[in-house]
mmCIF file of C-alpha atoms and ligand atoms in Angstrom:
data_model
loop_
_atom_site.group_PDB
_atom_site.id
_atom_site.type_symbol
_atom_site.label_atom_id
_atom_site.label_comp_id
_atom_site.label_asym_id
_atom_site.label_seq_id
_atom_site.Cartn_x
_atom_site.Cartn_y
_atom_site.Cartn_z
ATOM 1 C CA MET A 918 0.000 0.000 0.000
ATOM 2 C CA PRO A 919 1.362 3.468 -0.823
ATOM 3 C CA GLN A 920 2.548 5.371 2.252
ATOM 4 C CA ALA A 921 1.670 8.861 3.445
ATOM 5 C CA ASN A 922 4.205 11.628 4.058
ATOM 6 C CA LYS A 923 6.535 10.296 6.797
ATOM 7 C CA LYS A 924 5.880 13.345 8.936
ATOM 8 C CA MET A 925 2.210 12.350 9.230
ATOM 9 C CA LYS A 926 3.240 9.709 11.800
ATOM 10 C CA ASP A 927 3.829 12.493 14.294
ATOM 11 C CA ILE A 928 0.572 14.327 13.661
ATOM 12 C CA GLU A 929 -2.056 13.429 16.228
ATOM 13 C CA VAL A 930 -5.749 14.165 16.546
ATOM 14 C CA PRO A 931 -5.825 17.229 18.822
ATOM 15 C CA GLY A 932 -6.677 16.649 22.488
ATOM 16 C CA THR A 933 -9.663 18.980 22.176
ATOM 17 C CA ARG A 934 -11.161 16.748 19.480
ATOM 18 C CA GLN A 935 -10.225 13.498 21.224
ATOM 19 C CA PHE A 936 -12.269 14.565 24.226
ATOM 20 C CA ALA A 937 -15.095 16.202 22.275
ATOM 21 C CA ASN A 938 -15.476 12.980 20.275
ATOM 22 C CA ARG A 939 -15.712 10.908 23.449
ATOM 23 C CA VAL A 940 -18.476 13.134 24.844
ATOM 24 C CA GLU A 941 -20.979 11.372 22.565
ATOM 25 C CA GLU A 942 -20.451 8.164 24.560
ATOM 26 C CA PHE A 943 -21.879 9.897 27.648
ATOM 27 C CA PRO A 944 -25.557 10.794 27.316
ATOM 28 C CA ASP A 945 -25.591 13.087 30.350
ATOM 29 C CA ALA A 946 -22.294 14.810 29.607
ATOM 30 C CA VAL A 947 -21.562 18.478 30.209
ATOM 31 C CA ASP A 948 -19.143 19.526 27.490
ATOM 32 C CA LEU A 949 -16.658 22.285 28.239
ATOM 33 C CA THR A 950 -14.173 21.219 25.565
ATOM 34 C CA LEU A 951 -14.895 23.191 22.460
ATOM 35 C CA GLY A 952 -13.683 26.626 21.579
ATOM 36 C CA GLN A 953 -16.618 28.290 19.958
ATOM 37 C CA PRO A 954 -19.193 30.820 21.146
ATOM 38 C CA ASP A 955 -22.477 29.293 22.285
ATOM 39 C CA PHE A 956 -24.246 32.258 20.661
ATOM 40 C CA GLU A 957 -25.783 31.972 17.208
ATOM 41 C CA THR A 958 -24.629 34.214 14.345
ATOM 42 C CA PRO A 959 -26.847 37.335 14.488
ATOM 43 C CA GLN A 960 -29.783 37.156 12.070
ATOM 44 C CA PRO A 961 -28.921 40.288 9.989
ATOM 45 C CA ILE A 962 -25.541 38.720 9.187
ATOM 46 C CA LYS A 963 -27.260 35.529 8.033
ATOM 47 C CA ASP A 964 -29.740 37.613 6.055
ATOM 48 C CA ALA A 965 -26.922 39.447 4.266
ATOM 49 C CA ALA A 966 -25.583 36.118 3.003
ATOM 50 C CA ILE A 967 -29.034 34.946 1.886
ATOM 51 C CA GLU A 968 -29.635 38.240 0.102
ATOM 52 C CA ALA A 969 -26.253 37.967 -1.612
ATOM 53 C CA ILE A 970 -26.956 34.407 -2.761
ATOM 54 C CA ASN A 971 -30.215 35.587 -4.333
ATOM 55 C CA THR A 972 -28.975 38.790 -5.908
ATOM 56 C CA LYS A 973 -25.202 38.653 -6.534
ATOM 57 C CA SER A 974 -22.861 36.661 -8.694
ATOM 58 C CA MET A 975 -21.628 33.547 -6.936
ATOM 59 C CA LYS A 976 -18.548 33.083 -9.108
ATOM 60 C CA TYR A 977 -15.005 33.191 -7.674
ATOM 61 C CA SER A 978 -14.091 36.500 -6.092
ATOM 62 C CA HIS A 979 -10.648 38.043 -6.455
ATOM 63 C CA ASN A 980 -8.133 35.635 -4.870
ATOM 64 C CA THR A 981 -7.585 37.998 -1.964
ATOM 65 C CA GLY A 982 -11.327 38.424 -1.331
ATOM 66 C CA LEU A 983 -14.064 40.884 -2.278
ATOM 67 C CA PHE A 984 -12.674 44.413 -2.450
ATOM 68 C CA GLU A 985 -15.434 45.738 -0.190
ATOM 69 C CA LEU A 986 -14.483 43.240 2.506
ATOM 70 C CA ARG A 987 -10.766 44.006 2.248
ATOM 71 C CA GLU A 988 -11.559 47.708 2.402
ATOM 72 C CA THR A 989 -13.696 47.178 5.515
ATOM 73 C CA ILE A 990 -10.894 45.219 7.212
ATOM 74 C CA SER A 991 -8.387 47.916 6.245
ATOM 75 C CA GLN A 992 -10.649 50.624 7.661
ATOM 76 C CA TYR A 993 -11.046 48.665 10.888
ATOM 77 C CA TYR A 994 -7.260 48.537 11.382
ATOM 78 C CA ARG A 995 -6.939 52.248 10.620
ATOM 79 C CA GLU A 996 -9.703 53.267 13.032
ATOM 80 C CA VAL A 997 -9.051 50.837 15.868
ATOM 81 C CA HIS A 998 -5.274 50.307 15.742
ATOM 82 C CA GLY A 999 -3.948 53.299 13.799
ATOM 83 C CA ALA A 1000 -2.402 50.958 11.220
ATOM 84 C CA GLU A 1001 -2.452 51.324 7.446
ATOM 85 C CA TYR A 1002 -2.995 48.198 5.348
ATOM 86 C CA ASP A 1003 -3.700 48.754 1.684
ATOM 87 C CA PRO A 1004 -6.771 46.706 0.702
ATOM 88 C CA ASP A 1005 -4.957 46.144 -2.557
ATOM 89 C CA GLY A 1006 -2.055 43.855 -1.613
ATOM 90 C CA GLU A 1007 -1.927 43.980 2.199
ATOM 91 C CA VAL A 1008 -5.218 42.338 3.202
ATOM 92 C CA LEU A 1009 -6.027 38.700 2.436
ATOM 93 C CA VAL A 1010 -9.396 37.086 3.186
ATOM 94 C CA THR A 1011 -8.904 33.449 4.200
ATOM 95 C CA VAL A 1012 -10.959 30.376 5.069
ATOM 96 C CA GLY A 1013 -10.985 31.021 8.806
ATOM 97 C CA GLY A 1014 -7.970 32.102 10.804
ATOM 98 C CA SER A 1015 -6.709 28.529 10.334
ATOM 99 C CA GLU A 1016 -6.057 28.940 6.645
ATOM 100 C CA GLY A 1017 -4.304 32.235 7.342
ATOM 101 C CA ILE A 1018 -1.953 30.509 9.805
ATOM 102 C CA ASP A 1019 -1.275 27.714 7.315
ATOM 103 C CA GLY A 1020 -0.613 30.160 4.471
ATOM 104 C CA ILE A 1021 1.787 32.282 6.519
ATOM 105 C CA LEU A 1022 3.774 29.330 7.826
ATOM 106 C CA ARG A 1023 4.090 27.718 4.414
ATOM 107 C CA ALA A 1024 5.043 31.027 2.830
ATOM 108 C CA ILE A 1025 7.852 31.829 5.266
ATOM 109 C CA LEU A 1026 9.354 28.534 6.465
ATOM 110 C CA ASP A 1027 12.265 26.605 5.024
ATOM 111 C CA PRO A 1028 13.198 23.170 6.387
ATOM 112 C CA GLY A 1029 15.250 23.550 9.562
ATOM 113 C CA ASP A 1030 13.895 27.003 10.429
ATOM 114 C CA GLU A 1031 12.758 27.459 14.007
ATOM 115 C CA VAL A 1032 9.533 29.038 15.190
ATOM 116 C CA LEU A 1033 9.424 30.215 18.808
ATOM 117 C CA ILE A 1034 6.045 29.838 20.449
ATOM 118 C CA PRO A 1035 5.295 30.906 24.010
ATOM 119 C CA ALA A 1036 3.533 27.918 25.559
ATOM 120 C CA PRO A 1037 1.109 26.547 26.612
ATOM 121 C CA THR A 1038 -0.477 27.514 23.327
ATOM 122 C CA TYR A 1039 -3.126 26.718 20.731
ATOM 123 C CA LEU A 1040 -2.620 23.314 19.179
ATOM 124 C CA GLY A 1041 -3.082 24.396 15.562
ATOM 125 C CA TYR A 1042 0.451 25.644 14.870
ATOM 126 C CA GLU A 1043 2.883 22.825 15.554
ATOM 127 C CA PRO A 1044 1.571 20.281 12.985
ATOM 128 C CA ILE A 1045 1.858 22.790 10.129
ATOM 129 C CA ILE A 1046 5.343 23.848 11.197
ATOM 130 C CA GLU A 1047 6.387 20.194 11.281
ATOM 131 C CA LEU A 1048 4.863 19.514 7.844
ATOM 132 C CA CYS A 1049 7.025 22.362 6.524
ATOM 133 C CA GLY A 1050 10.077 20.488 7.838
ATOM 134 C CA ALA A 1051 10.649 23.320 10.296
ATOM 135 C CA VAL A 1052 11.059 23.068 14.065
ATOM 136 C CA THR A 1053 8.673 24.216 16.772
ATOM 137 C CA LYS A 1054 10.470 25.588 19.800
ATOM 138 C CA PHE A 1055 7.998 25.992 22.627
ATOM 139 C CA VAL A 1056 9.127 28.486 25.232
ATOM 140 C CA ASP A 1057 7.893 27.682 28.723
ATOM 141 C CA MET A 1058 5.737 30.543 30.022
ATOM 142 C CA THR A 1059 4.731 28.843 33.257
ATOM 143 C CA PRO A 1060 7.337 30.660 35.392
ATOM 144 C CA THR A 1061 6.000 34.067 34.307
ATOM 145 C CA GLY A 1062 2.266 33.531 34.795
ATOM 146 C CA HIS A 1063 1.833 32.492 31.148
ATOM 147 C CA ILE A 1064 3.076 35.859 29.876
ATOM 148 C CA ALA A 1065 5.865 36.025 27.303
ATOM 149 C CA THR A 1066 8.579 38.266 28.708
ATOM 150 C CA PRO A 1067 11.311 39.946 26.633
ATOM 151 C CA GLU A 1068 13.993 37.988 28.509
ATOM 152 C CA LEU A 1069 12.382 34.609 27.803
ATOM 153 C CA ILE A 1070 11.870 35.386 24.124
ATOM 154 C CA GLU A 1071 15.267 36.937 23.505
ATOM 155 C CA SER A 1072 17.194 34.194 25.279
ATOM 156 C CA ASN A 1073 15.619 31.643 22.932
ATOM 157 C CA ILE A 1074 16.319 33.455 19.657
ATOM 158 C CA THR A 1075 19.119 31.823 17.645
ATOM 159 C CA GLU A 1076 20.366 32.229 14.072
ATOM 160 C CA LYS A 1077 17.838 29.545 13.096
ATOM 161 C CA THR A 1078 14.838 31.501 14.414
ATOM 162 C CA LYS A 1079 12.606 32.525 11.541
ATOM 163 C CA ALA A 1080 9.594 33.695 13.498
ATOM 164 C CA VAL A 1081 8.030 34.196 16.880
ATOM 165 C CA LEU A 1082 4.384 33.167 16.979
ATOM 166 C CA LEU A 1083 2.203 34.895 19.550
ATOM 167 C CA ASN A 1084 -1.432 34.262 20.330
ATOM 168 C CA TYR A 1085 -3.271 36.716 22.554
ATOM 169 C CA PRO A 1086 -5.730 36.770 24.156
ATOM 170 C CA THR A 1087 -4.316 33.304 24.615
ATOM 171 C CA ASN A 1088 -5.923 29.961 24.086
ATOM 172 C CA PRO A 1089 -5.807 28.081 26.516
ATOM 173 C CA THR A 1090 -4.744 30.380 29.381
ATOM 174 C CA GLY A 1091 -6.991 33.410 28.808
ATOM 175 C CA VAL A 1092 -3.986 35.674 29.311
ATOM 176 C CA THR A 1093 -3.570 38.875 27.358
ATOM 177 C CA TYR A 1094 -0.979 41.654 27.256
ATOM 178 C CA THR A 1095 -0.966 45.217 28.518
ATOM 179 C CA LYS A 1096 0.631 48.026 26.504
ATOM 180 C CA PRO A 1097 3.841 48.089 28.609
ATOM 181 C CA GLN A 1098 4.184 44.304 28.281
ATOM 182 C CA MET A 1099 3.730 44.492 24.512
ATOM 183 C CA ASP A 1100 6.076 47.493 24.230
ATOM 184 C CA ALA A 1101 8.774 45.459 25.957
ATOM 185 C CA LEU A 1102 8.347 42.522 23.574
ATOM 186 C CA VAL A 1103 8.404 44.801 20.557
ATOM 187 C CA GLU A 1104 11.768 46.176 21.754
ATOM 188 C CA VAL A 1105 13.134 42.645 21.276
ATOM 189 C CA PHE A 1106 11.465 42.142 17.899
ATOM 190 C CA ARG A 1107 12.983 45.407 16.606
ATOM 191 C CA LYS A 1108 16.483 44.080 17.265
ATOM 192 C CA HIS A 1109 16.104 40.839 15.295
ATOM 193 C CA ASP A 1110 15.523 40.087 11.646
ATOM 194 C CA ILE A 1111 12.620 37.721 12.251
ATOM 195 C CA PHE A 1112 8.928 37.550 11.488
ATOM 196 C CA VAL A 1113 6.372 38.039 14.229
ATOM 197 C CA ILE A 1114 3.188 36.119 13.543
ATOM 198 C CA THR A 1115 0.399 37.237 15.799
ATOM 199 C CA ASP A 1116 -2.817 35.251 16.061
ATOM 200 C CA GLU A 1117 -5.326 37.778 17.379
ATOM 201 C CA ILE A 1118 -8.478 35.770 16.676
ATOM 202 C CA TYR A 1119 -9.710 36.553 20.224
ATOM 203 C CA ALA A 1120 -8.889 40.284 20.002
ATOM 204 C CA GLU A 1121 -12.542 41.260 20.294
ATOM 205 C CA ASN A 1122 -12.925 38.981 23.294
ATOM 206 C CA THR A 1123 -10.685 41.085 25.492
ATOM 207 C CA LEU A 1124 -12.443 41.013 28.851
ATOM 208 C CA GLU A 1125 -10.292 43.545 30.658
ATOM 209 C CA GLY A 1126 -8.395 46.559 29.337
ATOM 210 C CA GLU A 1127 -7.802 47.123 25.674
ATOM 211 C CA HIS A 1128 -6.432 44.807 23.023
ATOM 212 C CA ILE A 1129 -3.037 46.107 21.877
ATOM 213 C CA SER A 1130 -2.594 44.719 18.382
ATOM 214 C CA LEU A 1131 0.909 44.208 17.049
ATOM 215 C CA ALA A 1132 -0.416 45.985 13.964
ATOM 216 C CA SER A 1133 -0.285 49.216 15.954
ATOM 217 C CA TYR A 1134 3.558 49.084 16.040
ATOM 218 C CA THR A 1135 3.790 50.499 12.553
ATOM 219 C CA ASP A 1136 7.599 50.776 12.528
ATOM 220 C CA ILE A 1137 7.912 46.950 12.489
ATOM 221 C CA LYS A 1138 5.223 46.432 9.850
ATOM 222 C CA GLU A 1139 7.673 44.546 7.595
ATOM 223 C CA GLN A 1140 8.083 41.864 10.278
ATOM 224 C CA VAL A 1141 4.493 41.509 11.482
ATOM 225 C CA LEU A 1142 1.774 39.250 10.086
ATOM 226 C CA VAL A 1143 -1.558 39.536 11.873
ATOM 227 C CA VAL A 1144 -4.112 36.711 11.725
ATOM 228 C CA SER A 1145 -7.667 37.364 12.793
ATOM 229 C CA GLY A 1146 -11.222 36.658 11.705
ATOM 230 C CA LEU A 1147 -14.883 36.532 12.566
ATOM 231 C CA SER A 1148 -15.179 33.027 13.990
ATOM 232 C CA LYS A 1149 -15.054 34.089 17.618
ATOM 233 C CA SER A 1150 -15.945 37.779 17.444
ATOM 234 C CA HIS A 1151 -19.267 37.271 15.656
ATOM 235 C CA ALA A 1152 -20.036 33.636 16.503
ATOM 236 C CA MET A 1153 -19.258 32.660 12.915
ATOM 237 C CA THR A 1154 -17.091 29.536 13.283
ATOM 238 C CA GLY A 1155 -19.028 27.648 10.596
ATOM 239 C CA TRP A 1156 -18.812 30.431 8.018
ATOM 240 C CA ARG A 1157 -15.039 30.045 7.728
ATOM 241 C CA ILE A 1158 -13.913 33.625 7.335
ATOM 242 C CA GLY A 1159 -10.588 34.880 8.606
ATOM 243 C CA TYR A 1160 -7.955 37.237 7.297
ATOM 244 C CA VAL A 1161 -4.281 38.128 7.313
ATOM 245 C CA VAL A 1162 -2.872 41.654 7.171
ATOM 246 C CA GLY A 1163 0.793 42.453 6.616
ATOM 247 C CA HIS A 1164 3.379 44.245 4.540
ATOM 248 C CA ARG A 1165 2.798 43.807 0.800
ATOM 249 C CA THR A 1166 6.151 42.107 0.109
ATOM 250 C CA ILE A 1167 5.466 39.079 2.284
ATOM 251 C CA MET A 1168 1.698 39.201 1.635
ATOM 252 C CA GLU A 1169 2.416 38.456 -2.011
ATOM 253 C CA ASP A 1170 3.856 35.084 -0.954
ATOM 254 C CA VAL A 1171 1.099 34.344 1.565
ATOM 255 C CA THR A 1172 -1.439 35.112 -1.164
ATOM 256 C CA ALA A 1173 0.332 32.753 -3.565
ATOM 257 C CA VAL A 1174 -0.054 29.869 -1.087
ATOM 258 C CA HIS A 1175 -3.700 30.819 -0.529
ATOM 259 C CA LEU A 1176 -4.605 30.953 -4.199
ATOM 260 C CA TYR A 1177 -3.221 27.476 -4.902
ATOM 261 C CA ASN A 1178 -4.864 26.160 -1.755
ATOM 262 C CA THR A 1179 -8.387 27.601 -1.935
ATOM 263 C CA ILE A 1180 -8.622 30.162 -4.796
ATOM 264 C CA CYS A 1181 -10.842 32.326 -2.605
ATOM 265 C CA ALA A 1182 -13.046 32.145 0.488
ATOM 266 C CA ALA A 1183 -16.732 31.219 -0.030
ATOM 267 C CA LEU A 1184 -18.707 34.113 -1.463
ATOM 268 C CA PRO A 1185 -21.840 33.977 0.751
ATOM 269 C CA SER A 1186 -19.562 34.031 3.795
ATOM 270 C CA GLN A 1187 -17.624 37.006 2.463
ATOM 271 C CA TYR A 1188 -20.886 38.984 2.110
ATOM 272 C CA ALA A 1189 -21.884 37.973 5.632
ATOM 273 C CA ALA A 1190 -18.492 39.205 6.887
ATOM 274 C CA ILE A 1191 -18.987 42.602 5.228
ATOM 275 C CA GLU A 1192 -22.290 42.979 7.064
ATOM 276 C CA ALA A 1193 -20.731 41.868 10.365
ATOM 277 C CA LEU A 1194 -17.777 44.244 10.190
ATOM 278 C CA LYS A 1195 -19.713 47.206 8.822
ATOM 279 C CA ASN A 1196 -22.895 47.105 10.860
ATOM 280 C CA HIS A 1197 -22.355 44.797 13.840
ATOM 281 C CA ARG A 1198 -19.162 45.887 15.505
ATOM 282 C CA HIS A 1199 -20.993 46.023 18.860
ATOM 283 C CA VAL A 1200 -21.801 42.277 18.797
ATOM 284 C CA PRO A 1201 -18.591 41.075 20.507
ATOM 285 C CA LYS A 1202 -19.063 43.631 23.303
ATOM 286 C CA GLU A 1203 -22.507 42.202 24.044
ATOM 287 C CA MET A 1204 -21.129 38.664 24.091
ATOM 288 C CA ASN A 1205 -18.287 39.785 26.347
ATOM 289 C CA GLU A 1206 -20.781 40.902 28.991
ATOM 290 C CA ALA A 1207 -22.005 37.323 29.195
ATOM 291 C CA TYR A 1208 -18.459 35.922 29.139
ATOM 292 C CA ILE A 1209 -17.420 38.218 31.992
ATOM 293 C CA GLU A 1210 -20.317 37.077 34.157
ATOM 294 C CA ARG A 1211 -19.468 33.428 33.474
ATOM 295 C CA ARG A 1212 -15.744 34.001 33.926
ATOM 296 C CA ASP A 1213 -16.320 35.604 37.320
ATOM 297 C CA TYR A 1214 -18.552 32.719 38.366
ATOM 298 C CA ILE A 1215 -16.253 29.882 37.328
ATOM 299 C CA TYR A 1216 -13.150 31.676 38.628
ATOM 300 C CA ARG A 1217 -14.746 32.025 42.059
ATOM 301 C CA ARG A 1218 -15.917 28.411 42.092
ATOM 302 C CA LEU A 1219 -12.448 27.106 41.169
ATOM 303 C CA LEU A 1220 -10.829 29.230 43.874
ATOM 304 C CA ASP A 1221 -13.382 27.962 46.392
ATOM 305 C CA MET A 1222 -12.436 24.402 45.413
ATOM 306 C CA GLY A 1223 -8.870 25.265 46.373
ATOM 307 C CA LEU A 1224 -7.501 25.075 42.829
ATOM 308 C CA GLU A 1225 -4.664 27.302 41.716
ATOM 309 C CA VAL A 1226 -5.960 29.411 38.856
ATOM 310 C CA SER A 1227 -5.478 32.866 37.334
ATOM 311 C CA LYS A 1228 -8.313 35.092 36.234
ATOM 312 C CA PRO A 1229 -8.567 35.185 32.434
ATOM 313 C CA THR A 1230 -8.446 38.657 30.898
ATOM 314 C CA GLY A 1231 -9.407 37.496 27.419
ATOM 315 C CA ALA A 1232 -10.843 34.695 25.269
ATOM 316 C CA PHE A 1233 -13.324 32.316 26.936
ATOM 317 C CA TYR A 1234 -11.097 29.766 28.624
ATOM 318 C CA ILE A 1235 -9.877 29.191 32.151
ATOM 319 C CA PHE A 1236 -6.870 27.021 32.916
ATOM 320 C CA PRO A 1237 -6.687 25.760 36.505
ATOM 321 C CA SER A 1238 -3.834 23.633 37.799
ATOM 322 C CA ILE A 1239 -4.821 20.104 38.828
ATOM 323 C CA ARG A 1240 -1.235 19.170 39.644
ATOM 324 C CA LYS A 1241 -1.931 18.664 43.327
ATOM 325 C CA TYR A 1242 -4.276 15.803 42.395
ATOM 326 C CA ASP A 1243 -2.599 14.386 39.327
ATOM 327 C CA THR A 1244 0.440 15.336 37.271
ATOM 328 C CA ASP A 1245 -1.022 13.643 34.178
ATOM 329 C CA SER A 1246 -3.757 15.862 32.736
ATOM 330 C CA PHE A 1247 -4.932 13.211 30.244
ATOM 331 C CA ARG A 1248 -5.479 10.747 33.066
ATOM 332 C CA PHE A 1249 -7.243 13.390 35.173
ATOM 333 C CA ALA A 1250 -9.548 14.430 32.293
ATOM 334 C CA THR A 1251 -10.320 10.809 31.376
ATOM 335 C CA ASN A 1252 -11.229 9.903 34.962
ATOM 336 C CA LEU A 1253 -13.285 13.078 35.304
ATOM 337 C CA LEU A 1254 -15.232 12.287 32.134
ATOM 338 C CA GLU A 1255 -15.805 8.654 33.000
ATOM 339 C CA SER A 1256 -16.803 9.225 36.609
ATOM 340 C CA THR A 1257 -18.790 12.473 36.403
ATOM 341 C CA GLN A 1258 -19.517 12.925 32.681
ATOM 342 C CA LEU A 1259 -17.786 16.281 32.633
ATOM 343 C CA ALA A 1260 -15.633 16.849 29.525
ATOM 344 C CA VAL A 1261 -12.672 19.237 29.711
ATOM 345 C CA VAL A 1262 -9.426 19.424 27.723
ATOM 346 C CA PRO A 1263 -6.204 18.077 29.237
ATOM 347 C CA GLY A 1264 -3.556 20.800 29.480
ATOM 348 C CA ARG A 1265 -0.921 18.679 27.762
ATOM 349 C CA SER A 1266 -2.869 19.161 24.509
ATOM 350 C CA PHE A 1267 -1.400 22.676 24.532
ATOM 351 C CA SER A 1268 2.223 21.470 24.633
ATOM 352 C CA GLU A 1269 4.141 19.829 27.445
ATOM 353 C CA TYR A 1270 4.083 23.155 29.311
ATOM 354 C CA GLY A 1271 0.326 22.866 29.713
ATOM 355 C CA GLU A 1272 0.743 19.606 31.660
ATOM 356 C CA GLY A 1273 -0.785 19.624 35.139
ATOM 357 C CA HIS A 1274 -3.698 21.818 34.024
ATOM 358 C CA ILE A 1275 -7.112 21.434 32.431
ATOM 359 C CA ARG A 1276 -8.859 23.863 30.099
ATOM 360 C CA LEU A 1277 -12.502 24.709 30.706
ATOM 361 C CA SER A 1278 -14.365 26.715 28.081
ATOM 362 C CA PHE A 1279 -16.939 29.154 29.473
ATOM 363 C CA ALA A 1280 -18.555 29.650 26.082
ATOM 364 C CA CYS A 1281 -21.584 27.774 27.415
ATOM 365 C CA SER A 1282 -24.716 28.661 29.371
ATOM 366 C CA MET A 1283 -24.574 29.646 33.059
ATOM 367 C CA ALA A 1284 -26.667 26.555 33.873
ATOM 368 C CA GLU A 1285 -24.113 24.289 32.178
ATOM 369 C CA LEU A 1286 -21.254 26.095 33.865
ATOM 370 C CA LYS A 1287 -22.849 25.683 37.269
ATOM 371 C CA GLU A 1288 -23.494 21.990 36.670
ATOM 372 C CA ALA A 1289 -19.900 21.571 35.439
ATOM 373 C CA ALA A 1290 -18.515 23.289 38.544
ATOM 374 C CA ASP A 1291 -20.675 21.076 40.798
ATOM 375 C CA ARG A 1292 -19.438 17.941 39.045
ATOM 376 C CA LEU A 1293 -15.800 19.043 39.209
ATOM 377 C CA GLU A 1294 -16.157 19.857 42.891
ATOM 378 C CA ARG A 1295 -17.739 16.483 43.637
ATOM 379 C CA TYR A 1296 -14.975 14.737 41.743
ATOM 380 C CA ILE A 1297 -12.199 16.654 43.466
ATOM 381 C CA ASN A 1298 -13.732 15.862 46.837
ATOM 382 C CA THR A 1299 -13.209 12.167 46.106
ATOM 383 C CA LEU A 1300 -9.482 12.687 45.456
ATOM 384 C CA GLU A 1301 -6.572 12.773 47.852
ATOM 385 C CA GLU A 1302 -4.171 15.688 47.503
ATOM 386 C CA LYS A 1303 -0.713 14.475 46.503
HETATM 387 C C1 PLP B 1153 -5.906 30.656 18.894
HETATM 388 C C2 PLP B 1153 -6.747 30.192 17.761
HETATM 389 N N1 PLP B 1153 -6.394 30.524 16.519
HETATM 390 C C3 PLP B 1153 -7.129 30.132 15.462
HETATM 391 C C4 PLP B 1153 -8.252 29.358 15.612
HETATM 392 C C5 PLP B 1153 -9.012 28.920 14.395
HETATM 393 O O1 PLP B 1153 -9.911 29.896 14.017
HETATM 394 P P1 PLP B 1153 -10.855 29.719 12.751
HETATM 395 O O2 PLP B 1153 -12.073 28.976 13.193
HETATM 396 O O3 PLP B 1153 -11.177 31.135 12.332
HETATM 397 O O4 PLP B 1153 -10.102 28.987 11.713
HETATM 398 C C6 PLP B 1153 -8.660 28.971 16.897
HETATM 399 C C7 PLP B 1153 -9.844 28.115 17.096
HETATM 400 O O5 PLP B 1153 -10.158 27.662 18.157
HETATM 401 C C8 PLP B 1153 -7.894 29.412 18.002
HETATM 402 O O6 PLP B 1153 -8.227 29.091 19.258
#
């Protein structure tokens, strides 16, 4: 039988999926595994797509996306982050943030290149880096409260480093960065001839303070590639619309990967995205009010259970330590699921530096969150502290 690419041996089904798939075996399960808003896409956004299907051409769009959508994204960056991205050559509409990440990595990486990633981190980067023949170098952020510090980043940069890949607000820790923290990191980036890929898909889900986009550091524009999209901000995970903005020189290469990969993003979804970004910018703020209430609730409950946990300032995840009960997060999550029918994601899914933690998503109803907290508490009460 013909064999797949040898690197495929090392590519596993992500821990989030492994657990989400098992949830079906448990009829009474409470599922806190998946990373998508529990809200539905607002009706006017759906209507815009339906209207477009009925009245507009549904042929391919320009490879980089409909001009009106690129212009809207460009305007958003100008107004919100003071950054200029020319809709003609510096904005690329992709099939979710995922395709943007894939396109960037394949456009910039040569075999042997290293990508530094503060960890624990989202599990969607490493497999693509490995498929490019490049090397993922996770940098342990546990000693600094899951915040990338200039010292930790700089001490890991070598002549092989091609890029640093940041994600903030961060999946799975819920951490985000203040302006002084970002300023300090940018000082390091300025000194090195490397790319900075910044996955800001949760930018609109900043629960405290303001999101400081790397796009706003306009003097390092040639190094920075920003990935974002509407999946989380507008509860549009199934529409598959994301985007990349960056300097036109490198965007030409990212666009080349994209056009061979997908030609263009789906047209009805592009029209829906125009409606979302033009007329529904307030939507994420409304969702954030609900996330904040749930975050405060689950944070308090976890503290009351005696778990070590920090308060998330962005995204919709909380990442308590379970180390005092079990150092193996897969074992802990499996036992939790089998004994109480509560599904969470083992921290090790987010690199070895996530070990000893579990990720709970609070993108669910308050009733589910309460039931989940009760089940976790009951389970913990049956365990002996180590
Ligand atoms: C950090 C991060 N980046 C990217 C994605 C993928 O986003 P999209 O659905 O837009 O492809 C996710 C999804 O969970 C994520 O958590």
